[in-house]
Amino acid sequence: MAEMDLAQGVLAGDRLALARTLSQVENSTPEGRLALSTLFPHTGKSHLVGITGASGTGKSSLVNQLALFYRKPPQGELARRVAVVAVDPTSPFTGGAILGDRIRMRDLAGDPGVFIRSMATRGSLGGIASATAAVVQVLDAAGFDLILIETVGAGQSEVDIARLAHTTVVVEAPGLGDDIQAIKAGILEIADVLVVNKADLPGVENTERALRGSLGLAHPLPHRIMHHGRLDTVANQASQPDLTESIWMPPILRTVAIDGSGIPKLAEAITAHREYLERTGGWGQRERWRLQTELDMLLTNRLVDDFRSNLVAGAYERALESVLERRISPIQAVENLINNSSRAK
Ligand SMILES: Nc1nc2c(ncn2[C@@H]2O[C@H](COP(=O)(O)OP(=O)(O)O)[C@@H](O)[C@H]2O)c(=O)[nH]1
Ligand SMILES: [Mg+2]
């Protein structure tokens, strides 16, 4: 298939073309980049929902339940087309987690309104974040109403991936002792919806209390406004005296992903957050913030790659040695590398 056909196939709803395009895009081949350029004008319609949290909290189970819910909504509501992107950089040797995810997803197998993609975890962390962004764009162009992006909340790269979303759901579970870890990772600061999954297990109240406490710290109002780049909201306050209308307080919800309890409420909160963004102009601001994050990410990767490829062989290693031996400072090392590489050209 030529690139043009690949992209046209995606737009026409051809699943084989979609799968092939995703592979090309994920591997950042020239065909993939071309397809992306054709598809990008067709993006911007999907609701991108990040689902993040520590390993084992039940994210895959929740995503599975959410997808089932969107496919078979309550009477009177339209079924939505759902794509799932699973990213798990903590399991570089595939198998385990991803296979497990695939097995749990089997409830959804054969449904043309669902598409599931596990990201290959090879490559740098920055690479995973930008590959995920590209994969999400293809799925957006393919017309999925919702794209659920599952990531393990373990570090900066996962926060970067979560930043690709309009709505971020942070998942906790009792008994993992990771409440503090979540705060450290800055995960709570990006949470739009908080979920205490495994609400069937003892200790739910403790987890909920810990979350409520840390949420107060992570979201003092002025900080939250700044954090999401919604400085405009501050300026708007005079004309919008009802502060509760313009500020979203992340709800804390309980779920049991193994039996589906709490899923309708979670889906409701996700919709409510989208409506809130649309009502307040936050959607446009989120889009700007999202795409800016992506541009910065691509620019950084590109510049670093170009820079490295222009360096004299061994120059980086030698600079590192000099820093290790305390002969030069890291800042001097960078200065030297930049001067040498521009001379090498
Ligand atoms: N008791 C209980 N177990 C759950 C629940 N949700 C998920 N699990 C189990 O927790 C384990 C990890 O779930 P998984 O969805 O793979 O978590 P992930 O690593 O966050 O994606 C699996 O054995 C699930 O069956 C729940 O609500 N209650
Ligand atoms: Mg998982």
CSV table of C-alpha atoms and ligand atoms in Angstrom, one decimal, residues 59-60 88 101 104 150, ligand 2:
chain,number,residue,atom,x,y,z
A,59,LYS,CA,-5.9,0.4,35.1
A,60,SER,CA,-6.3,-2.3,32.4
A,88,ASP,CA,3.8,0.2,29.9
A,101,ASP,CA,-3.9,-6.9,28.9
A,104,ARG,CA,-8.6,-9.2,29.6
A,150,GLU,CA,-3.3,3.6,29.7
B,2,MG,MG,-2.2,-2.6,32.7
